[in-house]
């Protein structure tokens, strides 16, 4: 998530607010005030009358204004044309003319011009503009810090995290010299976020420790202090979740939730900081609330509290809809996509495939509106489609989706997650031994596991246990599954625990140890009902039916059979509904942008054999 683009909290320029008149020691001419007033009126009309706004600004040049007014008018015209029209050539011309000798114009012009170049995919043109502005802005603290954030953001988007970290380090030291501990921590936490992305944990830990000390000792604006704590705690929580440490993160997550509650009770202070280097904030309060909902959903999904994940997703999406009516910031769309990605996985587990498929289509639509969003989430999108394909037993399509996803990601945790699920596909197909063993070598939990994630390593043990079960090597399977159970119990990974218990129960049933099988299956069913995990409930009820029948418990066997029948009917109805949706055709999409229009299927074309 993008936290580098720290937003101005102080004097608002055209890029964020109203059209301002050029700074001057003399009183502005009446004609200038009138034209600027009309331009602002047309710009803020509902709907905006951009053509009339542009005409008013262009009329300023007819009066042969002073150089400072001329430069600011070029800036205002360039910005309006860039943000509200498709006349990019004229916007560029005005923005380039706006870079003058006047400090109150040239730095803002450089900032918007570089943003314009990036939108036109001219990143190599944007960088020198920012570098030059940074070099000459050291006597203007606000703009120097803002331009450093902007260039760091640009390098981060290009995956050049080393250059981005270097710039953020420069910014942190500059803010320290300027006496702004607040902005220093903003730079340091942004750097910490990138170091976490690079997995440079030896550098992250001392940096976060330093930030924690500075924040706790800093006596400043309460909202600024709490927002720094939210940023700090979000990094801690996401670090734990990336490591699959669902239980260990709970105290930190609780602190984060308390912190956001504190912020929501504080009133925005209209008194701006006196230090120009401190005129920034990380995120608006409303965005921070959505972010805390988001990390709570991430935690709930990993832990297997899927009803809680649903509850917080609903709250977050409702808040997002309200915010997007007022602010079309890209970060809101990113939050929305990440929330949907997590709730889609929950739906697939709880047996709501049709809803999950419609939400996958919603993610496709959001990604179509933003090339950058699609670039960053294409691998996740194909992974979700792969998981959906498994749920409807379309194994060839699942393999194709996971293969496409692997080609699109360099993120080690996501890569490991995809490989683990692809291995499960090969195990189910039963005839892909060479490909399967090649994958398993790359995610060997006993030797050189590719990531530090506790959760993914536990899942890798489960996959090994599943393969050994299908191969009839039951003692080996038990060893792997007991390792999964040990790791799952250590971090409250409820879904992995339920899956391991029911598979162990199945193994003991095959071996004729009915008592031990019952000791595994009953808690598996209880846990699966709590999650709720429809597939594990189906599996457990089938096993309980056979187990009770073998033990002569006729009534219990009948009850388990009825449960199994109910689960089967629910899954079958949902299966038919999902496969009948036009969005089901997405399972064939593996390349390029997602298809815009989808044609309905002539009914379901898949089998429920793997579920029943």
PDB file of N, CA, C and O in Angstrom, residues 6 14 25 27 31 104 143 169 177 228 253 273 284 300 340 350 380 414 434 452 465 480-481 487 530 532 572 597:
ATOM      1  N   UNK A   6       2.970  11.363   1.073  1.00  0.00           N
ATOM      2  CA  UNK A   6       2.441  12.135   2.198  1.00  0.00           C
ATOM      3  C   UNK A   6       1.767  13.388   1.672  1.00  0.00           C
ATOM      4  O   UNK A   6       2.305  14.115   0.863  1.00  0.00           O
ATOM      5  N   UNK A  14      -3.385  24.534  -6.127  1.00  0.00           N
ATOM      6  CA  UNK A  14      -4.382  24.118  -7.100  1.00  0.00           C
ATOM      7  C   UNK A  14      -4.515  22.610  -7.154  1.00  0.00           C
ATOM      8  O   UNK A  14      -5.600  22.075  -7.300  1.00  0.00           O
ATOM      9  N   UNK A  25       3.634  41.539  -3.370  1.00  0.00           N
ATOM     10  CA  UNK A  25       3.697  42.565  -2.318  1.00  0.00           C
ATOM     11  C   UNK A  25       2.702  43.682  -2.614  1.00  0.00           C
ATOM     12  O   UNK A  25       2.370  44.464  -1.734  1.00  0.00           O
ATOM     13  N   UNK A  27      -1.128  45.156  -4.087  1.00  0.00           N
ATOM     14  CA  UNK A  27      -2.528  44.734  -4.145  1.00  0.00           C
ATOM     15  C   UNK A  27      -2.837  44.233  -5.550  1.00  0.00           C
ATOM     16  O   UNK A  27      -2.426  44.859  -6.539  1.00  0.00           O
ATOM     17  N   UNK A  31      -9.155  43.420 -12.246  1.00  0.00           N
ATOM     18  CA  UNK A  31      -9.457  42.486 -13.341  1.00  0.00           C
ATOM     19  C   UNK A  31      -8.940  41.075 -13.037  1.00  0.00           C
ATOM     20  O   UNK A  31      -9.554  40.081 -13.396  1.00  0.00           O
ATOM     21  N   UNK A 104       7.262  30.216  -5.273  1.00  0.00           N
ATOM     22  CA  UNK A 104       5.901  29.787  -4.964  1.00  0.00           C
ATOM     23  C   UNK A 104       5.218  29.134  -6.167  1.00  0.00           C
ATOM     24  O   UNK A 104       4.111  28.639  -6.071  1.00  0.00           O
ATOM     25  N   UNK A 143       8.446  22.244   0.394  1.00  0.00           N
ATOM     26  CA  UNK A 143       8.561  21.679  -0.950  1.00  0.00           C
ATOM     27  C   UNK A 143       9.710  20.680  -1.053  1.00  0.00           C
ATOM     28  O   UNK A 143       9.609  19.680  -1.770  1.00  0.00           O
ATOM     29  N   UNK A 169      15.782   8.178   3.345  1.00  0.00           N
ATOM     30  CA  UNK A 169      16.818   8.417   4.357  1.00  0.00           C
ATOM     31  C   UNK A 169      17.302   9.856   4.334  1.00  0.00           C
ATOM     32  O   UNK A 169      17.488  10.485   5.393  1.00  0.00           O
ATOM     33  N   UNK A 177      17.256  17.882  10.806  1.00  0.00           N
ATOM     34  CA  UNK A 177      17.997  19.150  10.828  1.00  0.00           C
ATOM     35  C   UNK A 177      17.025  20.327  10.905  1.00  0.00           C
ATOM     36  O   UNK A 177      17.286  21.330  11.570  1.00  0.00           O
ATOM     37  N   UNK A 228       0.880   8.730  13.501  1.00  0.00           N
ATOM     38  CA  UNK A 228       2.188   8.069  13.424  1.00  0.00           C
ATOM     39  C   UNK A 228       2.132   6.697  14.107  1.00  0.00           C
ATOM     40  O   UNK A 228       2.715   5.726  13.619  1.00  0.00           O
ATOM     41  N   UNK A 253      -2.384  -5.940  17.165  1.00  0.00           N
ATOM     42  CA  UNK A 253      -3.624  -5.599  16.459  1.00  0.00           C
ATOM     43  C   UNK A 253      -4.597  -4.903  17.406  1.00  0.00           C
ATOM     44  O   UNK A 253      -5.278  -3.939  17.017  1.00  0.00           O
ATOM     45  N   UNK A 273       0.903  23.496  11.938  1.00  0.00           N
ATOM     46  CA  UNK A 273       2.245  23.559  12.525  1.00  0.00           C
ATOM     47  C   UNK A 273       2.996  24.798  12.051  1.00  0.00           C
ATOM     48  O   UNK A 273       2.845  25.241  10.905  1.00  0.00           O
ATOM     49  N   UNK A 284      -5.695  10.655   5.699  1.00  0.00           N
ATOM     50  CA  UNK A 284      -6.849  11.213   6.425  1.00  0.00           C
ATOM     51  C   UNK A 284      -7.392  10.187   7.427  1.00  0.00           C
ATOM     52  O   UNK A 284      -7.229   8.979   7.248  1.00  0.00           O
ATOM     53  N   UNK A 300      -8.460 -11.927  10.449  1.00  0.00           N
ATOM     54  CA  UNK A 300      -9.594 -12.834  10.647  1.00  0.00           C
ATOM     55  C   UNK A 300      -9.591 -13.956   9.615  1.00  0.00           C
ATOM     56  O   UNK A 300      -9.904 -15.108   9.931  1.00  0.00           O
ATOM     57  N   UNK A 340     -11.732  -7.031  -1.259  1.00  0.00           N
ATOM     58  CA  UNK A 340     -12.463  -8.003  -2.069  1.00  0.00           C
ATOM     59  C   UNK A 340     -11.655  -9.286  -2.242  1.00  0.00           C
ATOM     60  O   UNK A 340     -12.207 -10.392  -2.192  1.00  0.00           O
ATOM     61  N   UNK A 350     -16.597 -20.752   2.693  1.00  0.00           N
ATOM     62  CA  UNK A 350     -17.912 -20.887   3.335  1.00  0.00           C
ATOM     63  C   UNK A 350     -18.981 -21.425   2.392  1.00  0.00           C
ATOM     64  O   UNK A 350     -20.147 -21.543   2.778  1.00  0.00           O
ATOM     65  N   UNK A 380      -2.752 -11.851  -8.259  1.00  0.00           N
ATOM     66  CA  UNK A 380      -3.743 -12.206  -7.244  1.00  0.00           C
ATOM     67  C   UNK A 380      -5.078 -12.588  -7.894  1.00  0.00           C
ATOM     68  O   UNK A 380      -5.763 -13.517  -7.450  1.00  0.00           O
ATOM     69  N   UNK A 414       3.407 -14.787  -2.109  1.00  0.00           N
ATOM     70  CA  UNK A 414       2.344 -15.112  -3.058  1.00  0.00           C
ATOM     71  C   UNK A 414       2.760 -16.291  -3.934  1.00  0.00           C
ATOM     72  O   UNK A 414       1.966 -17.202  -4.194  1.00  0.00           O
ATOM     73  N   UNK A 434       5.614 -36.029 -12.227  1.00  0.00           N
ATOM     74  CA  UNK A 434       6.864 -35.297 -12.448  1.00  0.00           C
ATOM     75  C   UNK A 434       6.726 -33.831 -12.066  1.00  0.00           C
ATOM     76  O   UNK A 434       7.568 -33.267 -11.352  1.00  0.00           O
ATOM     77  N   UNK A 452       9.621 -17.126   5.184  1.00  0.00           N
ATOM     78  CA  UNK A 452       9.612 -17.295   6.643  1.00  0.00           C
ATOM     79  C   UNK A 452       8.205 -17.459   7.197  1.00  0.00           C
ATOM     80  O   UNK A 452       8.035 -17.567   8.407  1.00  0.00           O
ATOM     81  N   UNK A 465       1.401 -34.274   3.650  1.00  0.00           N
ATOM     82  CA  UNK A 465       0.558 -35.275   4.293  1.00  0.00           C
ATOM     83  C   UNK A 465      -0.548 -35.763   3.368  1.00  0.00           C
ATOM     84  O   UNK A 465      -0.863 -36.968   3.328  1.00  0.00           O
ATOM     85  N   UNK A 480       3.618 -35.861   8.838  1.00  0.00           N
ATOM     86  CA  UNK A 480       3.460 -34.531   8.239  1.00  0.00           C
ATOM     87  C   UNK A 480       2.273 -33.797   8.852  1.00  0.00           C
ATOM     88  O   UNK A 480       2.356 -32.587   9.154  1.00  0.00           O
ATOM     89  N   UNK A 481       1.159 -34.501   9.041  1.00  0.00           N
ATOM     90  CA  UNK A 481      -0.054 -33.853   9.545  1.00  0.00           C
ATOM     91  C   UNK A 481       0.091 -33.443  11.006  1.00  0.00           C
ATOM     92  O   UNK A 481      -0.444 -32.414  11.419  1.00  0.00           O
ATOM     93  N   UNK A 487       2.115 -26.744  14.344  1.00  0.00           N
ATOM     94  CA  UNK A 487       2.319 -25.358  13.893  1.00  0.00           C
ATOM     95  C   UNK A 487       1.008 -24.574  13.892  1.00  0.00           C
ATOM     96  O   UNK A 487       0.976 -23.395  14.265  1.00  0.00           O
ATOM     97  N   UNK A 530     -17.499 -23.777  13.284  1.00  0.00           N
ATOM     98  CA  UNK A 530     -17.203 -22.463  13.855  1.00  0.00           C
ATOM     99  C   UNK A 530     -16.633 -21.505  12.808  1.00  0.00           C
ATOM    100  O   UNK A 530     -16.883 -20.301  12.854  1.00  0.00           O
ATOM    101  N   UNK A 532     -17.171 -20.741   9.299  1.00  0.00           N
ATOM    102  CA  UNK A 532     -17.498 -22.115   8.939  1.00  0.00           C
ATOM    103  C   UNK A 532     -16.847 -22.501   7.605  1.00  0.00           C
ATOM    104  O   UNK A 532     -16.761 -21.692   6.678  1.00  0.00           O
ATOM    105  N   UNK A 572     -24.231 -28.202  -3.927  1.00  0.00           N
ATOM    106  CA  UNK A 572     -24.681 -28.471  -5.297  1.00  0.00           C
ATOM    107  C   UNK A 572     -25.440 -27.283  -5.873  1.00  0.00           C
ATOM    108  O   UNK A 572     -25.200 -26.867  -7.017  1.00  0.00           O
ATOM    109  N   UNK A 597     -16.912  -7.981 -21.674  1.00  0.00           N
ATOM    110  CA  UNK A 597     -18.249  -8.554 -21.717  1.00  0.00           C
ATOM    111  C   UNK A 597     -18.163 -10.066 -21.601  1.00  0.00           C
ATOM    112  O   UNK A 597     -17.315 -10.704 -22.222  1.00  0.00           O
TER     113      UNK A 597
END
